[in-house]
CSV table of N, CA, C and O in Angstrom, one decimal:
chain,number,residue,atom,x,y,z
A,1,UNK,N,-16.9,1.7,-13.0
A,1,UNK,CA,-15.9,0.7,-13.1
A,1,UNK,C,-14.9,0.8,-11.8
A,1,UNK,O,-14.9,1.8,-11.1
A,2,UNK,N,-14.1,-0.6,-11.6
A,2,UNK,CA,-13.2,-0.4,-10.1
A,2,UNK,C,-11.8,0.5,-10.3
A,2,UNK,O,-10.8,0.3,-11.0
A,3,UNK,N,-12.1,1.2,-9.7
A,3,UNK,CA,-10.5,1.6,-9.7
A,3,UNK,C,-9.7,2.1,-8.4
A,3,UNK,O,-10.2,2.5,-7.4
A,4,UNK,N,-8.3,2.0,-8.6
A,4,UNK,CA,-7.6,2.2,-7.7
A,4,UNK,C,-6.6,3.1,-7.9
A,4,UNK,O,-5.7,2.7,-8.7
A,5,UNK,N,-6.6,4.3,-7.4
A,5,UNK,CA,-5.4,5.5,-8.0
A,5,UNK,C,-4.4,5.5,-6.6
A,5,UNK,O,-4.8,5.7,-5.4
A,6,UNK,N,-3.2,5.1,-7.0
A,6,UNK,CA,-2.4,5.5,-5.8
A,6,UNK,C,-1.9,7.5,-6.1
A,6,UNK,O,-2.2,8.4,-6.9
A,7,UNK,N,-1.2,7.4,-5.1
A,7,UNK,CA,-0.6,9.6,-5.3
A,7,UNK,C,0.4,8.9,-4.1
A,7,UNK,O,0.3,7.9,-3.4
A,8,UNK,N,1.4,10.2,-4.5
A,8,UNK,CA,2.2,11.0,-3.2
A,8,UNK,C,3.6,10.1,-3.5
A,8,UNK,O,4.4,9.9,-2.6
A,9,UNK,N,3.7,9.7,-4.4
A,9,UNK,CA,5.0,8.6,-4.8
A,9,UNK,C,6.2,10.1,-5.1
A,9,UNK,O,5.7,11.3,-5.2
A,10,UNK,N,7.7,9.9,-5.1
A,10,UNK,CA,8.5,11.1,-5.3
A,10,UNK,C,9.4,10.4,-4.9
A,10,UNK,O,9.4,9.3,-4.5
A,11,UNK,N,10.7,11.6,-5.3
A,11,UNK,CA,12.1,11.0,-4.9
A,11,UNK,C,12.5,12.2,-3.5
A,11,UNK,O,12.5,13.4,-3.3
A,12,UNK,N,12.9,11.0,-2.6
A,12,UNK,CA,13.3,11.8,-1.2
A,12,UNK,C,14.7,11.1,-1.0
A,12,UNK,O,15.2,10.2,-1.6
A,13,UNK,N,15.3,11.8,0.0
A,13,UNK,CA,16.6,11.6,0.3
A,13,UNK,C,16.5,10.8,1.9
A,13,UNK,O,15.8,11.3,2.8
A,14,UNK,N,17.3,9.4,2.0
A,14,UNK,CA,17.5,8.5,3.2
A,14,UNK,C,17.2,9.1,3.9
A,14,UNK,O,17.5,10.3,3.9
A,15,UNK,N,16.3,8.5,5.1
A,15,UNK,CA,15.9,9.3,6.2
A,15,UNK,C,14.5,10.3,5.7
A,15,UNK,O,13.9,11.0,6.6
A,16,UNK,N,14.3,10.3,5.2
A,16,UNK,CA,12.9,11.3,4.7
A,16,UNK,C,11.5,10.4,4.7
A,16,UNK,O,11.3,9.2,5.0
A,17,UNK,N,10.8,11.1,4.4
A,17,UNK,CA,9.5,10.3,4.6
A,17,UNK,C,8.2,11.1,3.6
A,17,UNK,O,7.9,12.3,3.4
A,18,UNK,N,7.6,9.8,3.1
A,18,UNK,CA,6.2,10.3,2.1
A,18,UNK,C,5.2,9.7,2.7
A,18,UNK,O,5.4,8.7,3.5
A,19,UNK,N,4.0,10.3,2.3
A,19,UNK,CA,2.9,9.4,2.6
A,19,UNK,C,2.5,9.4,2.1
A,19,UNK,O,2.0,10.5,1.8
A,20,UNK,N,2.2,7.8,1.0
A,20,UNK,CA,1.7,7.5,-0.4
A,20,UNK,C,0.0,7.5,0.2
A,20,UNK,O,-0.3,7.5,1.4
A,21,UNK,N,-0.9,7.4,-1.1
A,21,UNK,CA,-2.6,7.7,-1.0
A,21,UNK,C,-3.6,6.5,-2.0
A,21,UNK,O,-3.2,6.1,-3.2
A,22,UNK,N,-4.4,6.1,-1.6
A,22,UNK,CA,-4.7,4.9,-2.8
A,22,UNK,C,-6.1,5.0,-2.3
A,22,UNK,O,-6.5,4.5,-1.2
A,23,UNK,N,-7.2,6.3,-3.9
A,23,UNK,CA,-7.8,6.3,-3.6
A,23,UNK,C,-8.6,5.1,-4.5
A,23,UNK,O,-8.2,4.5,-5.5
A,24,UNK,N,-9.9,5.0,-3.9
A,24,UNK,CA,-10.8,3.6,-4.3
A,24,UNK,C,-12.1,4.0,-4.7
A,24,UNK,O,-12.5,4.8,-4.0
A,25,UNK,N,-13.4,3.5,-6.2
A,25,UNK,CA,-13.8,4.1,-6.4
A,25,UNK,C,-14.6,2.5,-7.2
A,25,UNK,O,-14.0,1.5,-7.5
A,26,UNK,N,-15.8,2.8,-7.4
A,26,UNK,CA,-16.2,1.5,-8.1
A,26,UNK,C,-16.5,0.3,-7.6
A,26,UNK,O,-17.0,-0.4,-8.4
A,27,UNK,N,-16.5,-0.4,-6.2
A,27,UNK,CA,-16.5,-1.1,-5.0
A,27,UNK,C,-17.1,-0.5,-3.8
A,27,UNK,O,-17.2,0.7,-3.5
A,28,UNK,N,-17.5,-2.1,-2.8
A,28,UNK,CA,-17.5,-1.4,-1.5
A,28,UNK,C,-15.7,-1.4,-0.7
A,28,UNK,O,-15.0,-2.2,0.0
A,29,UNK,N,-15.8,-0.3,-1.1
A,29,UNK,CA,-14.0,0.0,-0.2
A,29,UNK,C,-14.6,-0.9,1.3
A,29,UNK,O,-14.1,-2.0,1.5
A,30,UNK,N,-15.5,-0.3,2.1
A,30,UNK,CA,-15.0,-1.0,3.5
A,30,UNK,C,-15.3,-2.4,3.8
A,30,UNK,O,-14.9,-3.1,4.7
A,31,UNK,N,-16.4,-2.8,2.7
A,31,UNK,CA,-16.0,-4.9,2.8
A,31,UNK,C,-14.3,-5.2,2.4
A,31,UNK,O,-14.0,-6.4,2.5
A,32,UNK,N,-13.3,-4.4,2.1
A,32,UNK,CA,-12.3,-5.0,1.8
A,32,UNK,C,-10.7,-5.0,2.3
A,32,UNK,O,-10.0,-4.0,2.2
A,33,UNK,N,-10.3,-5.8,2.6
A,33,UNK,CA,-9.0,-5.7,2.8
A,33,UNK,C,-8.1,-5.2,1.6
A,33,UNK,O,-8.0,-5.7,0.5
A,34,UNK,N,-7.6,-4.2,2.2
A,34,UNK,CA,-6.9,-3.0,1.6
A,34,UNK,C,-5.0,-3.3,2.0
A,34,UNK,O,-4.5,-3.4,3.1
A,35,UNK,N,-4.4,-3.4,0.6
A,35,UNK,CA,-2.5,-3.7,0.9
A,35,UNK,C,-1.8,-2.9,0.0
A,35,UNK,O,-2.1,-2.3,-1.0
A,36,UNK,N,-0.5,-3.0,0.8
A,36,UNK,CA,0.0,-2.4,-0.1
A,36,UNK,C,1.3,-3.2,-0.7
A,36,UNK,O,1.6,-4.3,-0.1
A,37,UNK,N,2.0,-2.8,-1.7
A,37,UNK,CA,3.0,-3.9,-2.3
A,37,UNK,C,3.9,-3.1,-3.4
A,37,UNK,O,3.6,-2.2,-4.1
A,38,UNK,N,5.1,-3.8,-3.3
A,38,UNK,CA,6.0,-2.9,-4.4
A,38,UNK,C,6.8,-4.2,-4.8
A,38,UNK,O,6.8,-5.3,-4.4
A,39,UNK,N,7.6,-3.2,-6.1
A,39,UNK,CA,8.3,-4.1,-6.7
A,39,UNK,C,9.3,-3.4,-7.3
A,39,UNK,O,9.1,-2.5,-8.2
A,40,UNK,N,10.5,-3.7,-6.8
A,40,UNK,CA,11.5,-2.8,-7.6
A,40,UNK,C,12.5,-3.6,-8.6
A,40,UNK,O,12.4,-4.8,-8.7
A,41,UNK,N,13.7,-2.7,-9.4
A,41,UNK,CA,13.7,-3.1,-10.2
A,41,UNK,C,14.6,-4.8,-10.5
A,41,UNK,O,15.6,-5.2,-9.9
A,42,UNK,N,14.0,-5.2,-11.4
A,42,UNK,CA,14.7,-6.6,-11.4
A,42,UNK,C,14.3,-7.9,-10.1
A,42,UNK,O,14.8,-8.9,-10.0
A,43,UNK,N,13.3,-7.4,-9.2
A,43,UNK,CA,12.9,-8.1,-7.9
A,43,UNK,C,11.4,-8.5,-8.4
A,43,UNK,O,10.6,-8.0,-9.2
A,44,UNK,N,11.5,-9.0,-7.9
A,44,UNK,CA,9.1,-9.5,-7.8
A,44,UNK,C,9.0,-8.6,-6.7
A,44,UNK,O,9.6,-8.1,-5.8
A,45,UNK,N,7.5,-8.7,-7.1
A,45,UNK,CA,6.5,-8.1,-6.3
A,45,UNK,C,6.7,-8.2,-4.8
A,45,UNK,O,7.3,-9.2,-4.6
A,46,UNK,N,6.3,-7.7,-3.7
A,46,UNK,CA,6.6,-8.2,-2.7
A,46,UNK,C,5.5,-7.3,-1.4
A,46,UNK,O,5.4,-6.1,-1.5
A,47,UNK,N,5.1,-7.8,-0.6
A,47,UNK,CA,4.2,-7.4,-0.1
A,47,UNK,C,4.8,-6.3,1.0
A,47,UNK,O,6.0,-6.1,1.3
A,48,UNK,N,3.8,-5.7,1.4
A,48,UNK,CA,4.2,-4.8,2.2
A,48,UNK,C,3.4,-4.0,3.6
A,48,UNK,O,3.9,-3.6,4.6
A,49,UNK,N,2.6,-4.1,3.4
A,49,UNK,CA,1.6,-3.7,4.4
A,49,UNK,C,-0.2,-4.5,3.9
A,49,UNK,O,-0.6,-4.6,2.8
A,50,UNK,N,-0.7,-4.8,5.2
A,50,UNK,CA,-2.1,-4.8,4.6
A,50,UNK,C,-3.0,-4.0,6.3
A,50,UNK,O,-2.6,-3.8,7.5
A,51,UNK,N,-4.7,-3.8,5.7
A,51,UNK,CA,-5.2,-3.0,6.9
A,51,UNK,C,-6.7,-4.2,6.2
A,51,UNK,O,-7.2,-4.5,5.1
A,52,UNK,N,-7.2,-4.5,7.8
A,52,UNK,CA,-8.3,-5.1,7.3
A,52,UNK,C,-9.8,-4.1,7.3
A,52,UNK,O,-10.0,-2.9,7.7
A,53,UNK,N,-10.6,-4.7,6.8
A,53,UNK,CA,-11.8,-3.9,6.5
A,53,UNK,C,-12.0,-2.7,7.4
A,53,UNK,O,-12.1,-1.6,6.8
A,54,UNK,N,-12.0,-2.6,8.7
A,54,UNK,CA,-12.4,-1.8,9.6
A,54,UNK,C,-10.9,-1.0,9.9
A,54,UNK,O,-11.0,0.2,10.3
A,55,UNK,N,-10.0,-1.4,9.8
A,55,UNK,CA,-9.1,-1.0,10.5
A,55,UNK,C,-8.3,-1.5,11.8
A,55,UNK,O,-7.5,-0.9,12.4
A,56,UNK,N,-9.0,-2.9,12.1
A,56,UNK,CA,-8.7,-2.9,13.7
A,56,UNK,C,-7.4,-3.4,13.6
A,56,UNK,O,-6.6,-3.2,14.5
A,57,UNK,N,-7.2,-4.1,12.7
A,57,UNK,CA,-6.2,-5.3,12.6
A,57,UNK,C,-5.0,-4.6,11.4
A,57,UNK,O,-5.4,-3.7,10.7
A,58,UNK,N,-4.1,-4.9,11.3
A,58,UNK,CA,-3.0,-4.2,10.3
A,58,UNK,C,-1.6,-5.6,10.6
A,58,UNK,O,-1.4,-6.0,11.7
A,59,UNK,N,-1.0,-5.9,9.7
A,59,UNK,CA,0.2,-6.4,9.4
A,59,UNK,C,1.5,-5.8,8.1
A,59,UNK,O,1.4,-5.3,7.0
A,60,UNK,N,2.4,-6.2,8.8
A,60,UNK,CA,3.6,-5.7,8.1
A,60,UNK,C,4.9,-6.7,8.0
A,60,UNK,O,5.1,-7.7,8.8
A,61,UNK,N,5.5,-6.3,6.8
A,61,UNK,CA,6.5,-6.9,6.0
A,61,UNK,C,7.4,-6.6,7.3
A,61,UNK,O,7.2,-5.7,8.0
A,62,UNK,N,8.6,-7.7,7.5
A,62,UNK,CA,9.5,-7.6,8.4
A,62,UNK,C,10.6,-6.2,7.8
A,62,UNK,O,11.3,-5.5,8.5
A,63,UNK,N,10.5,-6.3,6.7
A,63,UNK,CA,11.6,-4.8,6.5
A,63,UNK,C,10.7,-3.8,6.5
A,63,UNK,O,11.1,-3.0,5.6
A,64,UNK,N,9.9,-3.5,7.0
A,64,UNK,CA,9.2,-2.0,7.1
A,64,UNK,C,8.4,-2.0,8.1
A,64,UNK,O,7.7,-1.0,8.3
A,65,UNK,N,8.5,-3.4,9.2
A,65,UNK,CA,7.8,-3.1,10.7
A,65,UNK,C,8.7,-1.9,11.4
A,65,UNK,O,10.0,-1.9,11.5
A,66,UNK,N,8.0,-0.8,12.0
A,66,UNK,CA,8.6,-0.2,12.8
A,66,UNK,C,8.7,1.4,12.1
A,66,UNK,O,8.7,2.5,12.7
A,67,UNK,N,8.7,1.3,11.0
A,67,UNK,CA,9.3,2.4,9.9
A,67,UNK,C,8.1,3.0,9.2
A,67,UNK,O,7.9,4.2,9.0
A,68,UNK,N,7.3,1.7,8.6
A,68,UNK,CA,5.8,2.0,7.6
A,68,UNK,C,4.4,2.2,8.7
A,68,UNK,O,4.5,2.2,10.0
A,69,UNK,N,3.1,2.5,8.2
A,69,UNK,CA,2.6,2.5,9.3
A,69,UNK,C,1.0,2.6,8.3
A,69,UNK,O,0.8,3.7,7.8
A,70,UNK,N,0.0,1.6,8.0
A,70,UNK,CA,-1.0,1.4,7.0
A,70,UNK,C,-2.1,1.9,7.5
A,70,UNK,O,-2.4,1.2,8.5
A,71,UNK,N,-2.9,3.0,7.2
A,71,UNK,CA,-4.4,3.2,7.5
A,71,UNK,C,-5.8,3.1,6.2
A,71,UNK,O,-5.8,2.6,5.1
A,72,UNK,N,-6.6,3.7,6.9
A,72,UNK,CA,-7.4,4.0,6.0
A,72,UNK,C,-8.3,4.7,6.5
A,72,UNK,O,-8.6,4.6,7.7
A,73,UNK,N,-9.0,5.5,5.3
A,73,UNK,CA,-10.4,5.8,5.8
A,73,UNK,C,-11.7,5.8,5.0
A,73,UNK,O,-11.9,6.2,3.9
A,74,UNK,N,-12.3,5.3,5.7
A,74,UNK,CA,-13.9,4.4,4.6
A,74,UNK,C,-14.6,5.4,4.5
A,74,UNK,O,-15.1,5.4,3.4
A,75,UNK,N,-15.0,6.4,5.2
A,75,UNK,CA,-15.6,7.9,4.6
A,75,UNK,C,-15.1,8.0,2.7
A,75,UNK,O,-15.6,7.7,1.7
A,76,UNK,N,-14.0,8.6,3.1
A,76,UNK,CA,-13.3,9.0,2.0
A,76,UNK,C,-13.1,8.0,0.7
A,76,UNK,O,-13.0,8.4,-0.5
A,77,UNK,N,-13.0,6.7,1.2
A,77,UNK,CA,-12.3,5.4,0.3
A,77,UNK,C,-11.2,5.3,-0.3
A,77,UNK,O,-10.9,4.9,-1.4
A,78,UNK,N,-10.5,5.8,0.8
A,78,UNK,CA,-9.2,5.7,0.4
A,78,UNK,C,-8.1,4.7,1.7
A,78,UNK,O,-8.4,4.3,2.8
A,79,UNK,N,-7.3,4.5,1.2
A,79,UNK,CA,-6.0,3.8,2.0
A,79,UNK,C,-4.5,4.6,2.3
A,79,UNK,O,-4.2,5.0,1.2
A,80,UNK,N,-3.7,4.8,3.0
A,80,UNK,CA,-2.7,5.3,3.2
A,80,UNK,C,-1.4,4.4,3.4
A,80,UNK,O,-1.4,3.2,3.8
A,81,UNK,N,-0.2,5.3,3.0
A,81,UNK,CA,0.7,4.1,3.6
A,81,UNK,C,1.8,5.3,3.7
A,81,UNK,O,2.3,5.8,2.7
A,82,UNK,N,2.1,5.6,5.0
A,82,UNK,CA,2.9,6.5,5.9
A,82,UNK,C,4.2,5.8,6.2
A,82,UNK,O,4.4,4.9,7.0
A,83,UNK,N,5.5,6.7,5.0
A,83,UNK,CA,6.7,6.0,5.2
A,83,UNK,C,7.7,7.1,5.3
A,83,UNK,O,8.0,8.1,4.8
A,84,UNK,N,8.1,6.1,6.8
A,84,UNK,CA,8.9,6.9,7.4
A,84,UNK,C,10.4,6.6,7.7
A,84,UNK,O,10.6,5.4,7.7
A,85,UNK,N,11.5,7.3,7.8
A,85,UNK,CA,13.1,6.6,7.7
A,85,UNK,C,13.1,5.8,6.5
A,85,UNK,O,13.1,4.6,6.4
A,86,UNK,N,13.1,6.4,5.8
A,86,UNK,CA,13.7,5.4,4.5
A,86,UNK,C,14.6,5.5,4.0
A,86,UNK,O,15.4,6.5,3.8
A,87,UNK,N,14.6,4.3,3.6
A,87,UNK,CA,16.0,3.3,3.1
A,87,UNK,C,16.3,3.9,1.4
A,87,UNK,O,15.5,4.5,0.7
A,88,UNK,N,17.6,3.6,1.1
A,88,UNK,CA,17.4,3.7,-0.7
A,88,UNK,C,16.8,1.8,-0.8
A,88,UNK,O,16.6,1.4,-1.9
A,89,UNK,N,16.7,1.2,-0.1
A,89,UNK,CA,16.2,-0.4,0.1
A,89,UNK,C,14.8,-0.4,-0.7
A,89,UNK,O,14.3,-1.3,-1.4
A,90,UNK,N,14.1,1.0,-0.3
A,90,UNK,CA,12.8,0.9,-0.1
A,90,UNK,C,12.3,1.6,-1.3
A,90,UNK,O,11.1,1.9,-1.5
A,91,UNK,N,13.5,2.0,-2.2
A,91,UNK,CA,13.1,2.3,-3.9
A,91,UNK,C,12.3,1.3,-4.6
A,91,UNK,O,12.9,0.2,-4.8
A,92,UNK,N,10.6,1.3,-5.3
A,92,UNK,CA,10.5,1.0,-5.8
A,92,UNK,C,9.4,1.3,-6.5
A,92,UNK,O,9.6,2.5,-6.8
A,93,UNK,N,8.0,0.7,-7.0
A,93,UNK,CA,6.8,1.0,-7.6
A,93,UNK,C,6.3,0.3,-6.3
A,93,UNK,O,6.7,-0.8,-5.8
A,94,UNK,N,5.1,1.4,-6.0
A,94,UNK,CA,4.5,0.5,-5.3
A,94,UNK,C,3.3,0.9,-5.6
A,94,UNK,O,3.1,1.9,-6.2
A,95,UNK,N,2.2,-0.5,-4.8
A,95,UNK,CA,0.8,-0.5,-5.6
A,95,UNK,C,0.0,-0.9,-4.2
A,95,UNK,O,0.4,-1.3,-3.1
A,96,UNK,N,-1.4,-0.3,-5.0
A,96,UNK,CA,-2.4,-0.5,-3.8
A,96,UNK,C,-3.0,-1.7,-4.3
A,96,UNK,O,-3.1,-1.9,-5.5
A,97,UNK,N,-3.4,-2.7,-3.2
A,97,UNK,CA,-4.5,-3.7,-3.7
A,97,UNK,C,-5.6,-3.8,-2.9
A,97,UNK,O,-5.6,-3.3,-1.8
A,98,UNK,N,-6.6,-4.4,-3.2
A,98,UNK,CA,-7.8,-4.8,-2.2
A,98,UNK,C,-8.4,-6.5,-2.6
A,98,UNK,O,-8.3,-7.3,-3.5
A,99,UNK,N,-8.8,-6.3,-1.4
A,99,UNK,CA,-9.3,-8.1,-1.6
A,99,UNK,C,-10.3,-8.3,-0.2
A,99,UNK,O,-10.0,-7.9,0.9
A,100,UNK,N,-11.8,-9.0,-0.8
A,100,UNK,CA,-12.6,-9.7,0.1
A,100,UNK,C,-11.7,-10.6,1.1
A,100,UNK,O,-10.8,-11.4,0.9
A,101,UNK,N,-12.5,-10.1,2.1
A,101,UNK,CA,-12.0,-11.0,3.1
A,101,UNK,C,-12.5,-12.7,2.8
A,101,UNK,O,-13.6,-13.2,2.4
A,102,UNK,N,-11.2,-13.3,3.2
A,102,UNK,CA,-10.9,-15.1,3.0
A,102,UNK,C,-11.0,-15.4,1.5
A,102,UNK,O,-11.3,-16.5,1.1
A,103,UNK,N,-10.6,-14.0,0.5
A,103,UNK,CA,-11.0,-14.6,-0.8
A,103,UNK,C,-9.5,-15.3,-1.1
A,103,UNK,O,-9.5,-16.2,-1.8
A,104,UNK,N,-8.4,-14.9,-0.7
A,104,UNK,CA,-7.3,-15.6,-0.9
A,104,UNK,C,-6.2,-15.2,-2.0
A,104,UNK,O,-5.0,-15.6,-2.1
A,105,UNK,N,-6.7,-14.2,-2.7
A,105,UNK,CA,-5.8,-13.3,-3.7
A,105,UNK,C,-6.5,-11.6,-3.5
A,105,UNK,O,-7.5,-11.2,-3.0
A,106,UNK,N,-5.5,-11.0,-4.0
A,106,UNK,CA,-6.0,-9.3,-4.1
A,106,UNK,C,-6.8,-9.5,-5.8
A,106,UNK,O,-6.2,-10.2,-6.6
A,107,UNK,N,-8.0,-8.8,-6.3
A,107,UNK,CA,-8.5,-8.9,-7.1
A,107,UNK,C,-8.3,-7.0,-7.8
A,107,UNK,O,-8.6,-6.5,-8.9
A,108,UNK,N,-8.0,-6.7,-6.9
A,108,UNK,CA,-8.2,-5.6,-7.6
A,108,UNK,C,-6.8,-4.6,-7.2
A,108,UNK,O,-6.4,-4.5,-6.1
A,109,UNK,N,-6.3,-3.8,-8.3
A,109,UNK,CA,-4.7,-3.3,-8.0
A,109,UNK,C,-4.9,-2.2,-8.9
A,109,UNK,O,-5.5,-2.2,-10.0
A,110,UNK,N,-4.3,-0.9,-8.2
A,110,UNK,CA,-3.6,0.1,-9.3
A,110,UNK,C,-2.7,0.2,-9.8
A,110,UNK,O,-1.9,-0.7,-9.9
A,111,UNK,N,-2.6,1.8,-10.4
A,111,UNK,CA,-1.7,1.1,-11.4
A,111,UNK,C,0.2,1.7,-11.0
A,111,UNK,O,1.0,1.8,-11.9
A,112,UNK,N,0.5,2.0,-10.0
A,112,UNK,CA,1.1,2.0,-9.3
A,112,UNK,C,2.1,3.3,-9.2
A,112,UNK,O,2.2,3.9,-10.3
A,113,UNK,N,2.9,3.9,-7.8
A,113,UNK,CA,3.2,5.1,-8.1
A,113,UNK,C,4.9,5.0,-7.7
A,113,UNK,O,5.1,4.4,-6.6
A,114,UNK,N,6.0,5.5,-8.2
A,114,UNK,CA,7.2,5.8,-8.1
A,114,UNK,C,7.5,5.9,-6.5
A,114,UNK,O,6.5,6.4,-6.0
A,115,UNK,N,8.5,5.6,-5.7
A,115,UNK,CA,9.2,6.0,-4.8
A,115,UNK,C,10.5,5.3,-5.1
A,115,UNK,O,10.8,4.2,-5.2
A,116,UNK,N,11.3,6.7,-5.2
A,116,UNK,CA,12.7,6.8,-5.1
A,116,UNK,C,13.4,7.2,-4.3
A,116,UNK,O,13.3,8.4,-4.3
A,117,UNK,N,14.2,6.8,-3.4
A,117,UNK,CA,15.1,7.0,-2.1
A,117,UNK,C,16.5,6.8,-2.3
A,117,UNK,O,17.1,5.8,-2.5
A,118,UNK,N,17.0,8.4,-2.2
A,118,UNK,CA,18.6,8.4,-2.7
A,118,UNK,C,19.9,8.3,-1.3
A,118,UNK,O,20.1,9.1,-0.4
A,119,UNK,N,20.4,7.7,-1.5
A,119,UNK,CA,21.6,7.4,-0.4
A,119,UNK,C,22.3,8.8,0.3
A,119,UNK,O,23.2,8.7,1.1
């Protein structure tokens, strides 16, 4: 079956940095574009990084260009999302998704991991 385990979610203090993990299992991980997305509380969902199949290509949310930084590696089947200077802004759940390329939605999501950022 598909699944998606994110890790490495915690509470750090402003200015600190985690690097969340979303491993992938049940799919071909490297036909897919691989994102990431959080939602904190009382807010919608909201996107945040994505990395395309290979890795060549990568986009980012205007509040975390410069700061976040999305990999992956298709050996392994997993995704990364390396966050760095953080905000208490940037408290939330955040989740891994994947999606065929030009399919137009993420089809597949875990089940998502804590980041808390204290002032």
């Amino acid at each position: 079956q598909v699944h998606l385990a994110e890790s490495g979610g915690g509470l750090v203090q402003s200015g600190g940095s985690l690097r969340l993990s979303c491993a992938a299992s049940g799919f071909t991980f490297s036909s897919y574009i691989m994102a990431w997305f959080r939602q904190a509380p009382g807010k919608e969902r909201e996107f945040v990084a994505r990395i395309s199949p290979t890795g060549v290509t990568t986009n980012y949310a205007d509040s975390v260009k410069g700061r976040f930084t999305i990999s992956r590696d298709n050996a392994e089947n997993t995704a990364y999302l390396q966050m760095n200077s953080l905000k208490s802004e940037d408290t939330a759940a955040y989740f891994c998704a994947g999606s065929r390329l030009a399919l137009g939605r993420y089809n597949y999501w875990g089940q998502g991991t804590q980041v808390a950022v204290s002032s």
